[in-house]
XYZ file of C-alpha atoms in Angstrom:
602
model
C 221.139 -247.390 -6.345
C 222.595 -250.043 -8.414
C 220.707 -249.476 -11.587
C 219.380 -252.764 -13.371
C 221.609 -252.700 -16.608
C 224.968 -252.837 -13.604
C 223.692 -255.804 -12.200
C 223.653 -257.190 -15.958
C 226.340 -256.432 -16.582
C 228.648 -258.187 -14.058
C 226.511 -260.872 -14.399
C 229.398 -262.864 -16.082
C 232.538 -261.994 -13.872
C 230.193 -263.212 -10.674
C 229.279 -266.372 -12.707
C 232.994 -266.989 -13.067
C 234.031 -266.555 -9.414
C 233.358 -269.059 -7.251
C 231.530 -269.309 -4.147
C 233.897 -268.652 -1.805
C 235.415 -265.082 -4.216
C 231.244 -264.503 -4.456
C 231.371 -260.980 -2.596
C 227.941 -261.142 -0.191
C 225.099 -258.748 -2.138
C 223.199 -257.188 0.225
C 219.714 -256.538 -1.816
C 216.525 -254.919 -0.557
C 213.546 -254.479 -1.770
C 212.737 -251.232 -4.508
C 209.290 -249.697 -4.570
C 206.743 -249.123 -6.966
C 207.964 -246.258 -8.449
C 211.944 -247.245 -8.610
C 210.918 -249.500 -11.315
C 212.796 -248.760 -14.745
C 212.607 -250.394 -18.056
C 216.205 -250.306 -20.264
C 215.679 -248.286 -22.773
C 215.847 -249.608 -25.900
C 217.076 -247.369 -29.148
C 215.712 -248.532 -32.318
C 216.450 -246.609 -36.165
C 214.156 -244.581 -36.732
C 211.886 -245.505 -40.394
C 210.589 -242.999 -42.884
C 206.775 -243.336 -43.398
C 205.270 -243.162 -46.647
C 201.997 -241.172 -47.676
C 199.958 -242.668 -50.366
C 199.422 -240.629 -53.421
C 195.355 -240.418 -52.666
C 195.404 -238.993 -49.758
C 197.854 -237.952 -47.005
C 196.422 -239.311 -44.237
C 196.582 -243.043 -45.597
C 199.691 -244.077 -45.429
C 200.792 -247.928 -46.941
C 203.255 -250.008 -44.441
C 203.363 -253.010 -47.169
C 205.527 -253.598 -49.122
C 208.275 -252.469 -47.658
C 209.523 -249.478 -48.684
C 206.994 -249.290 -50.984
C 207.981 -251.542 -54.022
C 206.467 -254.517 -55.179
C 203.303 -256.836 -54.835
C 200.497 -255.713 -51.786
C 197.352 -255.050 -50.367
C 195.965 -252.308 -49.448
C 192.945 -251.387 -47.690
C 192.262 -247.874 -47.657
C 191.219 -245.648 -44.657
C 188.182 -244.807 -45.567
C 187.221 -248.748 -46.076
C 185.733 -247.921 -49.426
C 188.558 -248.773 -51.762
C 191.333 -251.708 -51.921
C 193.967 -252.061 -53.664
C 195.504 -255.669 -55.215
C 198.913 -255.324 -56.972
C 201.547 -254.281 -57.901
C 203.558 -251.052 -55.838
C 206.519 -248.575 -56.548
C 207.436 -246.390 -54.116
C 204.077 -246.081 -52.485
C 202.147 -245.555 -55.719
C 199.927 -248.025 -57.497
C 202.290 -248.910 -60.805
C 201.917 -252.024 -63.176
C 199.079 -254.004 -62.957
C 196.649 -254.492 -60.390
C 192.921 -254.091 -59.076
C 191.164 -251.547 -57.346
C 187.766 -252.594 -56.021
C 185.366 -250.463 -54.773
C 182.949 -251.202 -52.092
C 179.277 -251.226 -54.179
C 181.073 -253.395 -56.259
C 182.247 -251.466 -59.147
C 186.830 -253.127 -59.903
C 188.990 -252.508 -61.999
C 191.405 -254.563 -63.301
C 194.678 -253.046 -65.012
C 196.944 -251.311 -65.814
C 197.939 -248.266 -62.869
C 200.379 -245.263 -63.620
C 201.939 -243.695 -61.130
C 198.899 -244.141 -59.440
C 196.079 -242.988 -61.933
C 194.400 -245.525 -63.755
C 196.095 -245.002 -67.280
C 196.328 -247.884 -69.825
C 194.607 -250.441 -71.032
C 191.728 -252.471 -68.843
C 188.910 -253.943 -67.783
C 186.029 -251.842 -65.546
C 182.663 -253.339 -64.559
C 179.867 -250.916 -63.429
C 177.811 -252.370 -60.580
C 175.315 -249.871 -61.118
C 174.344 -249.993 -65.033
C 175.479 -253.859 -65.460
C 177.695 -252.587 -68.331
C 180.995 -253.747 -68.621
C 184.523 -252.108 -70.572
C 187.246 -253.315 -71.869
C 189.416 -250.508 -73.632
C 192.307 -247.917 -73.034
C 191.535 -245.117 -70.230
C 193.180 -241.690 -69.186
C 193.775 -240.879 -65.957
C 190.646 -243.332 -64.733
C 188.505 -241.936 -67.440
C 187.547 -244.275 -70.645
C 189.656 -242.472 -73.278
C 190.148 -243.948 -76.840
C 189.578 -247.079 -78.325
C 186.926 -249.421 -76.290
C 184.364 -251.638 -76.125
C 181.452 -251.508 -73.705
C 178.844 -253.989 -73.780
C 174.991 -253.252 -71.963
C 173.340 -255.474 -70.125
C 170.460 -255.720 -73.089
C 172.583 -257.356 -75.996
C 173.651 -253.511 -76.915
C 177.246 -253.157 -77.500
C 179.197 -249.959 -78.601
C 182.949 -250.704 -80.446
C 185.126 -247.635 -81.293
C 186.328 -244.130 -79.601
C 186.034 -242.580 -75.978
C 186.878 -239.065 -75.036
C 186.773 -238.325 -71.040
C 184.227 -241.560 -70.605
C 181.996 -240.437 -73.913
C 181.438 -242.007 -77.452
C 183.809 -239.164 -79.778
C 184.771 -240.234 -83.124
C 184.037 -243.339 -85.110
C 181.921 -246.269 -83.945
C 179.891 -249.244 -84.063
C 176.805 -249.660 -81.937
C 174.956 -252.676 -82.322
C 171.776 -252.527 -80.452
C 168.637 -256.096 -81.165
C 166.908 -253.365 -82.913
C 169.621 -251.497 -84.723
C 172.946 -251.040 -86.015
C 175.090 -247.910 -86.788
C 178.509 -246.855 -87.543
C 179.677 -243.034 -88.102
C 180.050 -240.261 -86.093
C 179.412 -239.621 -82.883
C 180.754 -236.239 -80.892
C 179.637 -235.661 -77.121
C 177.990 -239.445 -76.519
C 175.320 -238.701 -79.678
C 175.300 -239.567 -83.417
C 177.188 -236.252 -85.063
C 178.545 -236.625 -88.833
C 178.124 -238.701 -91.401
C 177.121 -242.548 -90.496
C 174.524 -245.082 -91.717
C 171.931 -246.442 -89.654
C 170.477 -250.005 -90.300
C 167.048 -250.809 -88.601
C 166.555 -254.496 -88.303
C 163.221 -255.797 -89.295
C 159.668 -255.119 -88.881
C 158.935 -256.089 -85.426
C 155.376 -256.353 -83.863
C 155.585 -253.866 -81.248
C 156.638 -251.074 -84.190
C 159.686 -250.995 -82.516
C 161.692 -251.723 -85.623
C 160.897 -251.266 -89.251
C 163.505 -252.580 -92.064
C 164.635 -249.242 -92.853
C 168.239 -248.133 -93.514
C 169.274 -244.685 -93.163
C 172.399 -242.906 -94.646
C 173.799 -239.805 -94.676
C 174.585 -236.801 -92.104
C 173.598 -236.686 -88.019
C 173.360 -233.743 -86.061
C 173.102 -234.154 -82.072
C 171.006 -237.863 -82.277
C 168.824 -237.240 -85.270
C 168.673 -237.324 -89.168
C 170.174 -233.667 -90.183
C 171.381 -232.732 -93.436
C 172.040 -234.899 -96.585
C 170.754 -238.480 -96.695
C 169.818 -241.261 -98.621
C 166.461 -242.881 -96.853
C 166.015 -246.749 -97.945
C 162.279 -247.908 -96.600
C 161.301 -251.915 -95.795
C 159.017 -251.861 -98.062
C 160.988 -250.378 -101.096
C 160.426 -246.784 -101.121
C 163.569 -244.333 -101.216
C 163.654 -240.579 -99.978
C 167.153 -238.681 -101.373
C 167.634 -235.749 -100.369
C 167.487 -233.003 -97.125
C 166.569 -233.656 -93.934
C 165.877 -231.440 -90.312
C 165.283 -232.969 -87.103
C 163.926 -235.891 -88.514
C 162.070 -235.166 -90.625
C 162.296 -234.090 -94.845
C 162.663 -230.690 -94.794
C 164.124 -229.153 -98.313
C 164.616 -230.003 -101.299
C 164.473 -233.763 -102.003
C 163.109 -236.607 -104.138
C 160.712 -239.435 -102.791
C 159.981 -242.650 -104.807
C 156.691 -244.289 -103.179
C 156.373 -248.032 -103.353
C 153.133 -247.037 -104.551
C 154.417 -246.234 -107.547
C 153.997 -242.279 -106.822
C 157.093 -239.810 -107.269
C 157.723 -236.525 -106.362
C 159.936 -234.611 -106.658
C 159.959 -231.068 -105.299
C 159.992 -229.234 -101.586
C 158.828 -230.712 -98.860
C 158.242 -228.957 -94.900
C 158.281 -230.830 -91.904
C 157.838 -234.418 -93.203
C 155.471 -233.351 -96.255
C 155.817 -232.194 -99.340
C 154.957 -228.927 -99.720
C 151.928 -228.786 -102.248
C 150.269 -232.029 -101.541
C 147.138 -233.069 -103.256
C 144.090 -233.232 -101.261
C 141.027 -233.383 -103.455
C 140.160 -234.506 -107.098
C 138.556 -232.306 -110.016
C 137.153 -233.327 -112.915
C 137.826 -230.930 -115.651
C 134.133 -230.507 -117.484
C 132.433 -227.320 -118.570
C 129.228 -228.086 -118.568
C 127.268 -230.262 -115.600
C 125.753 -232.530 -116.152
C 128.031 -233.656 -118.969
C 125.640 -235.076 -121.882
C 126.677 -237.798 -124.260
C 125.341 -239.842 -126.806
C 124.730 -243.836 -127.033
C 127.769 -245.445 -128.255
C 129.679 -242.018 -128.907
C 133.155 -242.480 -126.954
C 133.835 -239.092 -124.208
C 137.003 -238.284 -122.175
C 137.251 -237.894 -118.752
C 140.682 -235.702 -117.525
C 141.324 -235.577 -113.817
C 143.545 -233.140 -111.896
C 145.113 -233.880 -108.882
C 144.558 -230.561 -106.564
C 145.774 -228.648 -103.233
C 143.665 -227.083 -101.049
C 144.430 -223.925 -102.787
C 143.055 -225.587 -105.991
C 146.325 -225.499 -107.551
C 147.936 -228.785 -109.842
C 149.913 -231.026 -107.897
C 152.692 -232.602 -110.030
C 152.457 -235.830 -108.845
C 153.683 -238.936 -110.590
C 152.313 -242.387 -110.099
C 149.028 -241.243 -108.444
C 146.800 -244.516 -109.266
C 143.358 -242.800 -110.297
C 140.091 -245.334 -110.488
C 136.772 -244.287 -112.353
C 133.760 -245.641 -112.098
C 130.124 -245.111 -113.095
C 126.511 -245.588 -110.836
C 122.885 -245.615 -111.265
C 120.635 -243.955 -109.143
C 119.674 -247.331 -105.956
C 116.241 -247.182 -105.906
C 115.307 -249.733 -102.427
C 112.882 -252.706 -103.761
C 109.950 -252.622 -101.529
C 109.808 -255.668 -98.999
C 108.467 -259.065 -99.831
C 109.297 -258.229 -104.171
C 111.325 -261.139 -105.309
C 115.095 -258.414 -105.740
C 114.298 -257.919 -102.134
C 115.092 -261.374 -101.976
C 117.288 -261.505 -104.180
C 119.714 -257.857 -102.914
C 120.367 -259.574 -99.504
C 123.479 -261.544 -100.947
C 124.300 -259.087 -103.477
C 127.915 -257.597 -101.917
C 127.641 -254.049 -103.851
C 126.279 -251.790 -101.216
C 125.409 -248.234 -102.331
C 127.694 -245.422 -102.642
C 126.840 -242.085 -100.912
C 126.722 -239.032 -103.401
C 127.154 -235.665 -102.845
C 124.117 -235.037 -105.474
C 121.098 -236.514 -102.516
C 121.074 -240.158 -103.479
C 123.087 -243.074 -103.236
C 124.317 -244.761 -106.392
C 125.472 -249.129 -107.114
C 127.741 -249.430 -109.690
C 127.700 -249.295 -113.172
C 129.867 -250.947 -115.980
C 132.060 -248.249 -117.615
C 134.531 -249.632 -120.230
C 136.719 -248.732 -122.921
C 136.357 -251.075 -125.332
C 135.124 -249.275 -128.705
C 131.031 -251.167 -129.196
C 131.068 -253.377 -132.202
C 128.546 -252.024 -134.568
C 126.494 -255.020 -135.616
C 123.462 -252.865 -135.745
C 120.880 -251.456 -137.996
C 122.412 -249.593 -140.654
C 122.941 -245.291 -140.761
C 120.191 -244.751 -142.907
C 117.846 -247.202 -140.712
C 119.150 -245.787 -137.351
C 119.179 -242.085 -138.966
C 115.258 -242.600 -140.239
C 114.689 -244.371 -136.832
C 116.033 -241.633 -134.774
C 114.443 -238.694 -136.577
C 111.457 -240.447 -135.355
C 112.177 -239.495 -131.471
C 115.490 -238.069 -129.854
C 114.741 -239.847 -126.232
C 113.702 -243.282 -125.025
C 111.513 -240.590 -123.345
C 110.320 -239.445 -126.078
C 109.353 -242.322 -127.085
C 107.624 -243.632 -123.954
C 105.559 -240.118 -123.870
C 104.151 -240.878 -127.469
C 102.837 -244.316 -126.700
C 101.332 -243.123 -123.912
C 99.580 -240.470 -125.701
C 98.899 -242.700 -128.308
C 96.604 -245.403 -126.407
C 95.035 -242.586 -124.470
C 93.781 -241.188 -128.464
C 93.212 -244.526 -129.411
C 91.144 -244.955 -126.439
C 88.841 -242.288 -127.237
C 88.471 -243.514 -130.520
C 87.035 -247.026 -129.070
C 84.873 -244.276 -126.974
C 83.815 -242.104 -129.520
C 83.604 -244.021 -133.206
C 81.095 -246.365 -133.921
C 84.427 -248.463 -135.943
C 85.772 -249.527 -131.875
C 84.534 -252.986 -132.565
C 86.332 -253.775 -136.183
C 89.335 -251.647 -134.595
C 89.668 -254.414 -131.623
C 89.196 -257.103 -133.964
C 92.790 -255.546 -136.155
C 93.970 -255.045 -133.396
C 92.816 -259.145 -131.497
C 94.620 -260.391 -134.700
C 97.124 -258.434 -135.077
C 98.275 -259.315 -131.524
C 97.790 -263.406 -132.866
C 99.765 -263.065 -135.611
C 102.718 -261.649 -132.995
C 101.581 -264.575 -130.964
C 102.087 -267.192 -134.401
C 98.120 -268.049 -133.948
C 96.510 -267.897 -137.324
C 92.383 -268.079 -136.468
C 91.772 -269.070 -140.215
C 92.481 -272.769 -139.368
C 96.059 -273.141 -140.678
C 96.935 -273.743 -136.812
C 100.593 -271.912 -135.046
C 102.183 -270.223 -137.565
C 106.248 -269.857 -136.971
C 106.562 -266.027 -136.410
C 108.618 -263.865 -138.115
C 112.197 -263.819 -138.634
C 113.902 -261.184 -136.724
C 116.155 -259.380 -138.886
C 119.876 -259.827 -138.609
C 120.132 -256.011 -137.944
C 118.496 -256.913 -134.391
C 119.503 -258.858 -130.919
C 117.272 -261.357 -129.856
C 116.192 -262.247 -126.374
C 117.845 -265.077 -125.308
C 121.131 -263.876 -126.219
C 123.521 -263.299 -123.665
C 125.922 -260.513 -124.226
C 128.908 -260.596 -121.797
C 130.033 -257.432 -119.997
C 132.884 -255.533 -121.464
C 136.086 -255.221 -119.795
C 136.216 -252.211 -116.961
C 138.317 -249.278 -117.578
C 141.686 -249.784 -116.393
C 142.901 -247.163 -113.706
C 145.275 -244.559 -114.656
C 148.904 -243.198 -113.353
C 148.883 -239.421 -112.948
C 151.651 -237.476 -115.087
C 152.220 -233.980 -113.540
C 149.369 -234.382 -111.533
C 147.064 -235.365 -114.665
C 144.963 -238.282 -115.780
C 143.241 -238.441 -118.830
C 140.815 -241.663 -120.415
C 139.927 -241.435 -123.958
C 137.456 -243.635 -125.788
C 134.862 -243.873 -123.002
C 131.475 -245.657 -123.507
C 128.968 -246.693 -120.503
C 128.641 -250.671 -121.484
C 124.856 -252.310 -121.750
C 123.408 -252.984 -118.537
C 123.990 -256.800 -116.995
C 121.791 -258.954 -116.726
C 118.949 -258.005 -114.087
C 120.172 -255.105 -112.841
C 118.806 -254.218 -110.080
C 117.538 -250.398 -110.318
C 116.525 -251.388 -113.959
C 114.289 -254.203 -112.413
C 113.469 -252.007 -109.018
C 112.503 -248.628 -111.357
C 110.250 -250.912 -113.931
C 108.510 -252.483 -110.492
C 108.274 -248.969 -109.138
C 106.324 -247.865 -112.758
C 103.773 -250.809 -112.989
C 102.898 -250.217 -109.781
C 102.081 -246.331 -110.477
C 100.554 -247.588 -113.316
C 98.175 -250.045 -111.842
C 97.715 -247.247 -109.418
C 96.751 -244.928 -111.572
C 94.372 -246.929 -112.925
C 92.963 -248.774 -110.378
C 94.315 -252.131 -111.642
C 96.856 -254.275 -110.237
C 99.452 -254.647 -112.615
C 98.934 -256.831 -115.464
C 102.022 -259.024 -117.249
C 102.169 -259.774 -120.977
C 100.807 -263.014 -121.460
C 97.634 -261.950 -118.712
C 97.480 -259.175 -120.841
C 97.332 -261.238 -124.428
C 94.953 -263.754 -122.904
C 92.615 -260.745 -122.328
C 92.429 -259.478 -125.645
C 89.780 -259.379 -127.844
C 86.748 -260.896 -125.150
C 84.819 -260.085 -127.579
C 81.150 -261.976 -127.396
C 79.531 -264.182 -130.527
C 77.146 -260.889 -131.017
C 79.677 -258.484 -132.255
C 79.040 -256.626 -128.727
C 82.518 -255.202 -127.390
C 83.084 -255.079 -123.356
C 83.950 -251.107 -122.960
C 86.115 -252.504 -120.260
C 88.050 -254.962 -122.025
C 88.433 -252.897 -124.604
C 89.632 -249.617 -122.811
C 92.553 -252.418 -121.765
C 93.373 -254.128 -124.300
C 93.961 -250.874 -126.376
C 96.118 -250.248 -123.717
C 98.047 -253.439 -124.588
C 97.568 -253.477 -128.284
C 101.227 -252.617 -130.135
C 100.154 -251.219 -134.114
C 103.311 -253.029 -136.590
C 105.158 -249.129 -136.165
C 105.372 -249.555 -132.052
C 106.648 -252.915 -133.128
C 109.611 -252.174 -135.022
C 110.069 -249.226 -132.914
C 110.459 -251.269 -129.685
C 112.494 -253.881 -131.265
C 114.623 -251.448 -132.170
C 114.958 -249.951 -128.671
C 115.392 -253.471 -127.240
C 118.011 -254.198 -129.227
C 120.008 -250.312 -129.356
C 119.103 -251.374 -124.740
C 121.596 -254.686 -125.056
C 123.901 -252.688 -127.085
C 123.776 -249.190 -125.286
C 123.573 -247.783 -122.601
C 120.033 -246.999 -121.322
C 119.042 -243.052 -121.709
C 119.424 -241.636 -118.064
C 120.777 -239.803 -115.539
C 123.923 -241.232 -114.284
C 127.397 -240.288 -112.176
C 130.965 -240.738 -112.945
C 133.173 -241.570 -109.736
C 136.825 -240.740 -109.708
C 138.753 -242.302 -106.553
C 142.518 -242.704 -105.474
C 143.623 -246.088 -105.447
C 147.535 -245.522 -104.803
C 148.424 -248.650 -102.561
C 149.553 -248.172 -99.535
C 148.444 -244.445 -99.671
C 150.820 -241.787 -100.337
C 152.489 -241.068 -96.630
C 149.367 -242.726 -95.651
C 146.413 -240.183 -96.781
C 144.037 -240.787 -99.508
C 143.140 -237.817 -101.541
C 138.881 -236.834 -101.797
C 136.640 -238.559 -104.854
C 135.254 -236.540 -107.225
C 131.839 -236.895 -108.646
C 130.101 -235.884 -111.727
C 126.872 -235.811 -113.379
C 126.562 -237.623 -117.005
C 123.487 -237.327 -118.744
C 122.826 -240.241 -121.801
C 120.881 -239.157 -124.473
C 119.731 -241.025 -127.907
C 122.838 -240.751 -130.451
C 121.972 -237.485 -132.802
C 120.015 -237.614 -136.153
C 122.678 -237.036 -138.640
C 121.353 -234.218 -141.636
C 120.941 -236.144 -144.577
C 122.424 -234.041 -147.482
C 119.556 -232.943 -150.373
C 121.085 -233.897 -154.055
C 120.923 -230.952 -156.014
C 118.239 -231.444 -159.084
C 117.504 -229.336 -161.931
C 116.541 -225.199 -161.102
C 112.851 -224.979 -161.564
C 112.328 -222.870 -164.943
C 108.756 -221.084 -164.602
C 109.493 -219.548 -168.416
C 109.414 -222.939 -169.791
C 107.263 -224.447 -167.170
C 104.746 -221.844 -169.117
C 106.252 -222.108 -172.477
C 105.126 -226.080 -173.179
C 101.505 -225.505 -171.359
C 101.084 -223.315 -173.871
C 102.060 -225.615 -176.373
C 100.274 -228.359 -175.276
C 97.148 -225.434 -174.994
C 97.471 -224.661 -178.347
C 97.785 -228.617 -179.364
C 94.626 -229.431 -177.705
C 92.567 -226.926 -179.263
C 93.555 -227.716 -182.768
């Protein structure tokens, strides 16, 4: 069988022959099985395998070198860039199907060199150095919340020195395993409403992203801690200068001083503490912990105040209406009653009263005002009995009437109005207003102790509520015991001397007159009492209160207050030194009397 190839070879010879010379070809029909395609011989091309997977091939570019685009068989990776001998080498871009891509340098098929990578899952962007597909070396990582890290990376983790900037903080220092480690400085943004930042600044050592080791913390409010940290807390020895002025230098345990003051203690020998009018006293306060040990706090601000027992005014009284406008609220005490503030001062009180000799003479008559009142009541009761029993009741009533009229400036002899006697210069009139002295200033503790020297109870301010309420209660008590309503001084004076023309005395009126009558001795005594009350505090029981007013509170804690009972008494009378006179000589006296007797006989 003539092959098709032979026909092709003789085609040219046949074309050159003339039509007469052309031989007659006898063609016969070939069956289908007899058709054979020509065999084509081509040069075999060596296929280069990919550097990633052996089943991936890269037919482009020619011979695997140059610029080309290749989609891997798994359809997840796509590379566009430079190739060298079938490997990605040079500058290129590798895209992942999830949107992540890298654009930068390749070396022998690996991501190595400088480049840019975008993470589709976290939206982070990194620009820097790479090594075998990992962030390694110097680089900058940008986060979607506008945070930024600039520093060293090792195997995709922050490691070494770096600077981390966030909307709330800025840290520059050492890193290890993506956490702050080693020496570094953290600066917090100013205080925010949501308290996510407080404006502090820390310079010191870190371990596993927490402050650990020696460091200095500068708080936004001005407080400074210089000492040791453990697990982000003050632990070990440290010096803390609080913005309130408190200074603590000592050991710390888990954020708090090893010895933390929890209560105040007033140092006193006996309770209640007895003090005298016009005599200064000293108050010593200690800062104690739960074990009653003195804590060496420095600069804690302590305040001392005084109070007097609070009397609830009855409804309908003038004091009850006035008290609604007063802001001073009663204070609870551990003594079973409430108190209201009473002025306490350390200003020395001027001695413009009576002389020492007069005071001693007057003080020798009575030691306290309570004794004076008791003496008054006894004298009045004795006078009533004398009036009832004696025959001179009318004369006594007339004398008392004359005394009271003289006191009011009335002269029954027809002389008209008599000017009142001048009050001695050593007493204080009712119209004089005494300014309130300044309060005792607060004291800063030194080694846990505060001391106030030269402290006085100041005179009561005008219309002091407890005293007014006390007087109303006493008047109501007296009137209820006598079965009569309380009578004012003017009413009492107008009722004195209600004697008929015949000279007969109304017994009921006389009894009332004797109760309101005042003897000259009592007048002088009351005048001196009034002068003393205007000059000094009223005798009685007071409460001394000590509070921790450190602002702001040290470490957010305010220690418990302390209370002390004060019993104010009249000043002690000084005993006069007896003048040494001539000693009595009995023999000389007998001798003189004998001589006088003999002379009289002669």
